[in-house]
Coordinates of C-alpha atoms in Angstrom, one line a residue:
Chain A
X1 CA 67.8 116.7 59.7
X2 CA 68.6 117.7 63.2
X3 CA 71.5 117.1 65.1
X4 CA 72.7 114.9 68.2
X5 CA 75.9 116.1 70.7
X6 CA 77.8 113.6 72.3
X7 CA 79.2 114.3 76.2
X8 CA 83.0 114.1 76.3
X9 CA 85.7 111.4 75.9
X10 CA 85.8 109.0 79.3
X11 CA 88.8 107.4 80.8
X12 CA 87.8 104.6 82.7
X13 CA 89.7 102.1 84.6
X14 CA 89.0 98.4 84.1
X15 CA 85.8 97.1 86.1
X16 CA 84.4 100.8 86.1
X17 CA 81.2 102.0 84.2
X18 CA 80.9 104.7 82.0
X19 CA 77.8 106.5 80.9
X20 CA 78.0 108.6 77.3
X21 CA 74.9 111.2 76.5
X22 CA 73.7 112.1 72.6
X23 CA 71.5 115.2 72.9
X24 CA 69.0 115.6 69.8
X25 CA 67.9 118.7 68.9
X26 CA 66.4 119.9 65.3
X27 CA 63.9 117.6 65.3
X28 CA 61.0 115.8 67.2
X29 CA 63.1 113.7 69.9
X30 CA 60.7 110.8 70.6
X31 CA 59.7 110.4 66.6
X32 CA 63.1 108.7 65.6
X33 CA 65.1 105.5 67.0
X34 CA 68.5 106.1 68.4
X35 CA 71.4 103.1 67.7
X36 CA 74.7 103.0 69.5
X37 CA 77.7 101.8 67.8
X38 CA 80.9 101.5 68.7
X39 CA 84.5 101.6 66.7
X40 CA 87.2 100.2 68.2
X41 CA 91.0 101.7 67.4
X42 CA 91.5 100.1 63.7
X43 CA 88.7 97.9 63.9
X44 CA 85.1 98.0 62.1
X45 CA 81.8 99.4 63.2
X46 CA 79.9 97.1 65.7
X47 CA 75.8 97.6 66.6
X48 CA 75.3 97.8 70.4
X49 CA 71.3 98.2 70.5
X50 CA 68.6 100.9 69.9
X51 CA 66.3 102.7 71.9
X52 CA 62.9 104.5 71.4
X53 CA 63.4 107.7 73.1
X54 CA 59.4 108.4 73.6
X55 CA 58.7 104.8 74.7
X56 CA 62.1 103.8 76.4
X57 CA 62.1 100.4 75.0
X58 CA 65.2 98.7 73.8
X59 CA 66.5 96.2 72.3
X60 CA 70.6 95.1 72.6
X61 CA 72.7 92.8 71.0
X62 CA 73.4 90.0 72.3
X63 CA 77.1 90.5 72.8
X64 CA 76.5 93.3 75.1
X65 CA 73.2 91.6 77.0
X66 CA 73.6 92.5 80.8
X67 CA 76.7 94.9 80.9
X68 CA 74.8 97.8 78.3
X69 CA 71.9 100.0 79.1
X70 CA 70.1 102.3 77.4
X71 CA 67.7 105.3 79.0
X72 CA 66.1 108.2 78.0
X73 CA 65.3 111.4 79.4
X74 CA 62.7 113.1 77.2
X75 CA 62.9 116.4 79.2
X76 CA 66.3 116.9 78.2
X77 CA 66.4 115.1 74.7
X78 CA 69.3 113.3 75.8
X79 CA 69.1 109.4 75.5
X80 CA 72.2 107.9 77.6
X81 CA 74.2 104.7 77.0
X82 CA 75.8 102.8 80.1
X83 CA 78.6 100.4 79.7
X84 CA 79.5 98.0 82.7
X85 CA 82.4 96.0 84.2
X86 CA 84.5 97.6 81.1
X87 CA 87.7 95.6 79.7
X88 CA 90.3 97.2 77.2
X89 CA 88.6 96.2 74.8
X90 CA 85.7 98.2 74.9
X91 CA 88.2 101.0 74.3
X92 CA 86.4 102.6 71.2
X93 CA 84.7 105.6 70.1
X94 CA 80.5 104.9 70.8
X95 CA 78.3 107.0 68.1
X96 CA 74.7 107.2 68.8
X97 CA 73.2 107.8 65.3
X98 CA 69.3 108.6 64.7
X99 CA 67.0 106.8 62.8
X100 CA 67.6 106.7 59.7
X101 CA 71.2 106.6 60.0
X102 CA 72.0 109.8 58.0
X103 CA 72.2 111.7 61.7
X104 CA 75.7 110.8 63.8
X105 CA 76.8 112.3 67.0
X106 CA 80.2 113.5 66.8
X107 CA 81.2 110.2 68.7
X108 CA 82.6 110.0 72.5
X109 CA 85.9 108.2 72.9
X110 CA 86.3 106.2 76.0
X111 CA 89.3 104.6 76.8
X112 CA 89.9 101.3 79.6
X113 CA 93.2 101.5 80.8
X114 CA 94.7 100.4 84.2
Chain B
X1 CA 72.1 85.8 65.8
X2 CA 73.1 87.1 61.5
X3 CA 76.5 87.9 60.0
X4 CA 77.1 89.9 56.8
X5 CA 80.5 89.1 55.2
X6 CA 82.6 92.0 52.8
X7 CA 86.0 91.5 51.0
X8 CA 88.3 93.5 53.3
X9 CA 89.7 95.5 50.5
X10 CA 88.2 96.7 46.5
X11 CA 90.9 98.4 44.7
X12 CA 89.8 100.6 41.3
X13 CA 91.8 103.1 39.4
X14 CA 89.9 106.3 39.3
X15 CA 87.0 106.3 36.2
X16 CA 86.6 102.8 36.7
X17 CA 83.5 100.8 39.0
X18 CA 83.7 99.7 41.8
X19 CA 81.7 96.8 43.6
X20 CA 81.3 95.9 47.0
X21 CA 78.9 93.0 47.6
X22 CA 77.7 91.9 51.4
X23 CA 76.9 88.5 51.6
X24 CA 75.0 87.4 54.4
X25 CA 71.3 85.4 55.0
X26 CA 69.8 88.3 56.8
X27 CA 69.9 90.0 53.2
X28 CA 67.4 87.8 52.0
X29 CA 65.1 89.4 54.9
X30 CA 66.2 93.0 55.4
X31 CA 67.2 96.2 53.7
X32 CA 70.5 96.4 53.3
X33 CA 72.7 100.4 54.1
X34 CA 76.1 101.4 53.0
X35 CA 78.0 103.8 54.6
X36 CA 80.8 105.8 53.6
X37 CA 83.7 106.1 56.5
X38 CA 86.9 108.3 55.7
X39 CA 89.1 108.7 59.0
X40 CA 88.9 110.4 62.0
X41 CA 84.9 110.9 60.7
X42 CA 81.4 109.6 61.6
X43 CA 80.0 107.2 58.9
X44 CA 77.9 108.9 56.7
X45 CA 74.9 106.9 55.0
X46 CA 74.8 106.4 51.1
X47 CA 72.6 103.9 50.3
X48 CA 69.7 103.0 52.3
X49 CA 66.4 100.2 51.6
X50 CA 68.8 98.3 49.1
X51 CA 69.1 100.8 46.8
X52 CA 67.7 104.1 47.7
X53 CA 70.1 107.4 47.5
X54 CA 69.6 109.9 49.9
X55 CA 69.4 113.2 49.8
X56 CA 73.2 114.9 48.7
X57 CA 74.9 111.3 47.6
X58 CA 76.0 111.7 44.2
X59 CA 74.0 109.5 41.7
X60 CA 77.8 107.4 40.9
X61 CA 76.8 105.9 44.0
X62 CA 74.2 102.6 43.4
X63 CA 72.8 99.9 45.2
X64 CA 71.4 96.3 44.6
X65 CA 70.1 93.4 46.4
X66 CA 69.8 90.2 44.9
X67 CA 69.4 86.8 47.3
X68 CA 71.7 86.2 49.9
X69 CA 74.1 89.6 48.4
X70 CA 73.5 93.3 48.5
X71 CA 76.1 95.0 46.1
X72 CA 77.0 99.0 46.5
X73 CA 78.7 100.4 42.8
X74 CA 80.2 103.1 42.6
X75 CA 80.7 104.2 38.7
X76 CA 83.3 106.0 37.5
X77 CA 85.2 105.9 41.5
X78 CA 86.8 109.0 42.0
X79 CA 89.9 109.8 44.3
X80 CA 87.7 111.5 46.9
X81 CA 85.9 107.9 47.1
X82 CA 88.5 106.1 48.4
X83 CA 87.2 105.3 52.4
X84 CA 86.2 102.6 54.4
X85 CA 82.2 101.1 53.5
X86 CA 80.3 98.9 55.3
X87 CA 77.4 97.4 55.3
X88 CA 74.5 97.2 57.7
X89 CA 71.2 95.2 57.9
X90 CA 68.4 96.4 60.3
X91 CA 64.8 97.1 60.0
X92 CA 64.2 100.9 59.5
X93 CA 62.4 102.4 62.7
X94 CA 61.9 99.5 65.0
X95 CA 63.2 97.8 67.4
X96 CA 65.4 95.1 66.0
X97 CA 68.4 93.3 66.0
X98 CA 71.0 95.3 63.5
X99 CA 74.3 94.3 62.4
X100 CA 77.1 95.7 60.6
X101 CA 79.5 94.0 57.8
X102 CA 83.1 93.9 58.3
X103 CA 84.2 96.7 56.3
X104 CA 86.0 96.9 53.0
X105 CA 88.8 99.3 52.2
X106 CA 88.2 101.1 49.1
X107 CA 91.8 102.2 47.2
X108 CA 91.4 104.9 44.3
X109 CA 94.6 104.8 42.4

């Protein structure tokens, strides 16, 4: 099944960016797409875009088209999500989950606050 | 871009089934997943291609897909059941477009 580690929660001040790591290990790294989602406080689960860690390529939603980037560093296993020009309501918990979904990082919190 | 739509809350007393259906046009097209959310934890997957029961999810646990609405059941909906599902459409492996339904709060009492 393998496992993915998320880097630490993130407070971030509005108009920052923030950058969250998943680390995979267990398994072969570039064989299996990562998704991001995010959870805001209360609120449902929303799909921010996937990544092919061997490849690179990605694919967002549309929502978060120019302010979300994903990257991978295949050395490392690490693939890395990067949110821009953040607003309070990005405050959420971000997951990166593996293909097919039954792997979860242990989700990052990052909170926007002035 | 697609939208899935859930009742925000199911409510069962326990030994009884419950349904969750996920209505959307995108089900037509895609497999549909349910995950299972209890607080303060990751989602954890329970039913994946429309019906299919991965490995650990106890067989009370079902899926269908029929037209525009995928349906999770849970039969005989214990106590330890009661959590948050949603559902989520996306093609498995690729790069594609996926997108989650808005939740519904299971209550098993």
């Amino acid at each position: 099944q393998g496992r993915l580690v998320q880097s630490g929660s993130e407070v971030k001040k509005p108009g920052a960016s923030v950058k969250v790591s998943c680390m995979g290990g267990g398994y072969i790294f570039a064989g299996y797409y990562i998704h991001w989602v995010r959870q805001a406080p209360g609120q449902g689960l929303e799909w921010m875009g996937i990544i092919n860690p061997g490849s690179g390529r990605t694919k967002y939603a549309e929502k978060f088209q120019g302010r979300v980037t994903l990257t991978t560093d295949t050395s490392t296993k690490t693939v890395s999500m990067e949110l821009t020009n953040l607003r309070s309501d990005d405050t959420a918990v971000y997951y990166c989950t593996r293909e097919p979904t039954t792997t979860w990082g242990q989700g990052t919190l990052v909170t926007v606050s002035s | 871009s697609y939208e899935l739509t859930q009742p925000s809350s199911v409510s069962v007393s326990p030994g009884q089934t419950a349904r969750i259906t996920c209505s959307g046009d995108v089900v037509a097209k895609k497999y549909v997943r349910w995950f299972q959310q209890k607080a303060g934890q990751a989602p954890m997957l329970v039913i994946h291609k429309d019906k299919e029961r991965p490995s650990g999810i106890p067989e009370r646990f079902s899926g269908s897909s029929a037209g525009t609405t995928a349906t999770l059941t849970i039969s005989g909906a214990q106590v330890d059941d009661e959590a948050d599902y949603y559902c989520f459409s996306v093609a498995d492996n690729n790069l594609d477009d996926g997108v989650f339904g808005g939740g519904t709060k299971l209550t098993v009492l």
